[in-house]
Structure formats: structure tokens, C-alpha cells
């Protein structure tokens, strides 16, 4: 069967000088919006991934060695590579480069689904959504590294469906980028969902014949399997048991969900409310609602792409809700679907639906501009300050060579800022609550000759009622003295150790 186009647009339309200027302008604006990341030190996730990558020493029963994290080896490997090549902030550079890929993918998707005008509006939506500072895509996190790969996978799937040549190569690349997205965070499987549904509907509507569909599907599957096979081969070569790999990446999530649902819902519900506010003020909610309202119209002209987008949004929404923690960066999983939704609606023949989506996209752009100005001004004027970073640097200033640290119950940015080695395997609170729920491991560490020199009570000792019997509190009182209080956190020094006093800290100053 001859290759078909999604729209009757010439495939060279994006080569005009005006279109190229627009695209370069969008990429430049995306880069400019990422510069706000210079106003904040490394976040907890970034710091934790970096610390894990630096001490990575896999064993048969531990994916990463002395420190635990429930993230794929591809992500930790990327952090290790970036750190070696460019230092601790290099993952943010990688995130910025992938942000450019996100915008370019949006532009190409707009061209494929609606032509030049659609491409411009789709690109505008991509720049606006990815530029929302509260989504923290300026940071080098799982979401900011993986989400652009999801959209790139969707773009390449569409190219594979419409290309007159090299369509198998596009399919292979679509599968590869989709798997790499999962390699950044396990739930970022939207690219794979999009590609599978796109192919299935294209076959069902006879846009593809069986032989071509089999060729594309096989190529995409082969691309997806390359990173998967690579991780499995690395685990086998490193002596890691395959069940340990599975339990770390997926089994842990089920146990963690039980911990979240059995604990007080006050904090998660509060974050869910904040997430809902950001979902609305960013314009994301309006884009998705408008797509839902126009879905019947869109489906008539773009059946495969519409069905694939709806399936991806559904899967990503369910994944977000089942995550349980409701941190605002989780919204980024919905961005690829929202961007494709804009392309589908605006790419329709002139009428009420395209005009409405353009208005909604304009609202998203305005929201990002206003939020970015406010966010940047707040940081430059010192209205917000990185307290955790200041706590860590204060401890590091008073520490002696060879000192070690534990933060209750995990703030890896404090550990990284201190420059001290962590000796407790859990750098995040959820793994500590899930894998050391009675704090047996932590108490054993504190009572041993490997006990940390410093303990920082960033969270109260009995947070989540994890120390209901008070045994940890009693052990801390027995083995440690209060050295100082810094930015509201108690800093404890192991009894019998003599260190310089912690420096005074202005916890309200902006980070430079």
C-alpha cells in the first residue's frame, strides 16, 4: 500500500525562511526559560541521583550498592556520565538539550497533523507548557529528562506512518526513544502507548496494509528492545539477580503505594490540591478539555492519531493518580499528549474549534510568562530561599575530613551540599518508610561504629508516626548532642566529637 499523508501539506513546508526563523525563535525562547534554573541549587532528586551514581557498585542483591533508589540504570548511568563530563550541574544541561528536542518534536508533529499554522501553534503550546517554572523542567530530573523522549517517540511514530521512505528507520527510532523515556522513569511509557495504538488503528482503518504494518511494528519493537536488552545484559554482567532488578524498578512501587495509602492522607491531598491549581493555571486543563470537546470531530479526519493521543492521555492520567504522592512535576507526563492534542485540534479546517484552541494556547503562553516573571523576581529578591542547601553547606563548613552524615528521613540536597558521605542507604523518605518501616536499619547504624558524625533532623523524628515507640529519639539523645539549629533544622553531632561551631546562616537570602 502506498504511504499516505496525515494532511495534504508538502513535506518541505518547514524549510521556508519564515518557518525556520519561527522555529529558531521558539528554541531560543525555550533556552531562555531554562535559565531560571540558575537561580536554584540542585534539587533533592538531582542530588540523590548524583550521589547514587558516584558510589554505584552493583552487587547480587543491590542494583546500586550502598544506596537505594527505585529508578532505572539508564537514568543513573546518564547522571554518572554527565557528572564525569561536566560536573554536578551537567544533567541540567542535558535536560535543556532534551527540552529543545521536545519543542522540535512538537513543531514536526504540528506539520504532520495540520501544516504550517498548526506547527506554529503546537510549538507555542510546547514552549509554554515546558516553560512553566513550577513544573521544574529546568531541573535535571526523571521527568524533565524523560518527557521530551516521549514526545520524540510520538513524532517518530507519525513520521513512520506517513513517510514515503525510511519508514522502518523512523519506527526503529520511535521504539528506541520510547524505551529510553521509560529508562528515565518507569511510568513514562506514553510514547510506547501512542505508537501501539497508532499502528493498531491505522491497520484497522486500512491506512496501512498488513505487510507494511508488520514491518513497522517489528522495527519499533526492535528499537524498544535495545535499551531493555542492554539493561538486562548489564545486570547479568554485574552479577545482579534479575529479580532484584525487577523488584527495585517495579516491585518496590507496589509496596510503596501500600505505605502511602496506609499513612495519613493530609499531605498527599494537600499536594493534590496544589497540583490541581497548577493543572488549571498552566492552561493544561483547558487544552485537554478542549481536545475532549473536539474529539469527535478530530477522530473523523485523524482517527489513528486521535485514538493514540486519547489512549496516551488516559494511561498517563491513571499513572499520575495511582502514584499517590502527587508532586507537581508529575503533571509533566501529560504534556506530550496535550501538545499533540493542540496539533490535532488546530490542524482541523477553519472553524470554531481551531479558534478556541488558539485562544486556550494563548492563555497557556500568558500563564507561563506571568509565572516565570513572578518566580524569577521572587528568587532574585530573596522571597524564597533554598533552606536545605544552606543547612548542608553549614554542616560542611564545620565538618572535618572523613565525617559522614544522615538526614532524617532523606533530603539528598542537604547531603550533597555538605560534601559529606551518606552512610544510610535511603536518601528519600518513601524508600525509608517502605524498606525500613520500623527503623531497625537506621537504629542499628546509629549504634554501630559506622554511625554518622552528623545527623540532621530536617523532618521531625516521629514523622508519619514512624518512631511511635520513641526508640530512635532515645538513641539520638543518648548518642548525639545538638550542635546548632540552622534554618529550622536541628543539626546533631555525635557525642565525643569536637568540631568548630557551625557558621551563622542568613536563611532568607537568595541563592547566587
Phi, psi and omega in degrees: 000136180293148179294141179247155179258150178284328175221156180276058176250136176296140186286353177260009185298332183282001183267357180293154183300319181296318180293320179294321177297318178298315182296315178297323177296319179296319179294322178295318179295321177300317177296318180299318180294334179285342182294343177298339177296341177290348183270004184216137177290179183301137180282169181304315180295314178303314181296317181295315179299321180295315180296318178297317182294329183286332181250016186304116178210083187297145175230178183298329183245013179213125184294325185239358179099233189285341181244147183249138168209141183266051179234156185292153178299333179298318178296311182295324176297321177296318178297319180296316180297313180299319181297318180293319185281316189229003179093182189296335181267000180299326176301332175291326175295316177299319177298319178296319178295320178291331174297324175293322175298321178301313181292317179296320178298320178298318179299314180294321178298318178300318178298315183293325186265346183201357179092194190298312181298316178299320180299320182292316180291323178295319178296318179300318178296319181296315179298317182294312183293316181288341181271355179298114186296329182288344174281348173060034176286351174286347180268162179269074184246172179306314185293315184289334178275327185269324186299318176299327178292328176299310181294323177298322177297319178297315178301312182294328175296318178295321177298318180298324182287329188252346186292145176274343176210164181058024182294327177293325178294320176298317180297317177301315180293325178297315178296319181297311181292326176297320179289323178295327176297316176296330177291343174272323176202135192298331185270003180272059181262016183299324179297319178294317178299314180301312183296319181295312182291321178302313181294318182296316181289322177299322175291317182294330179263009177064024171289333176237146170274170187296319184295317179291321178298319178296320180296315180293317180297320179294319179295317179295318179297320179297318178297320180294324184285342182300306178295323180298312179296324179297317179294316180297318179296319177298316180300316180296318180292330181273356180083010179282127177295139183297328178292332176292318176301312181295314182297323180293318186273329185232317180299321179301323185297322177295317178295320181295323179297321177297321179295316181297313184288337180271352180266175177302137183269001186300309183294312178300321180292325176297317178293325177297321178296317178296322178298319178296322177296313179294322177303325181276308186292335178287346184091353182299317180299317182292322178298317182287322178296318180296321177298318179297320180294328183263005190299319182299320179292314181298319184298329182293328182257337183225063188301312185293311182294322180295314180296319180295320180293315180298318179296317180297315179297322179295312181297316181293325178293317178297317179299320178297314182292324181282349178298326173085330185273326173063041170289143186301326178300343178298338179297339183298338178298336181273349186296315179302315179297321180294321179296315179294325177300319177299314180300319181293317184285312182292335179284356177286162176305152184309138180169191185297319184298309178301318180298319180296318180294326177294321177296315180296320177297320176299322176297318179297319178297313180298320179299317180294318180299311182296315181296319181295318178298314179295317181297315182293316180298318180300321180284320180293327181272359177080017178288337172232146183217147180279080184304316183300320179297319180294323177298313181298316181293327178294317177297316180299325180293329182267348187284160175252160177305136180091353178294153179232171188212149168226137176245128178274127342251059179107106162215092186297335178293328175294315180300312183296318181295330180288334184077007182263158179279134174281143180241359175255134191292342186257115179261357178233153184289321184296314174300322179297317180291330184275315188261345177225056190295332178263002180062024179298317181294318181294316180294320178298321178296313183296334181268359185261177177281000174260012183301143180293149176292321184238141170233130179249122177270075176289318173257149176303149184302324182258030175303142182057019184056035183283340178242052184302324182275356176074012183291322178292317179301316180296321180293319178297318178295329181282322189256347187227154174244152176284118179273324181185168168243123184236119177052039177085358180255135175281129177251121183252141177243135182302132183301136181096348178267138178248124180223160174298154178296146178294141180292153175291145186231130171273098187286355182257359184280151177287150179277133179244000000 
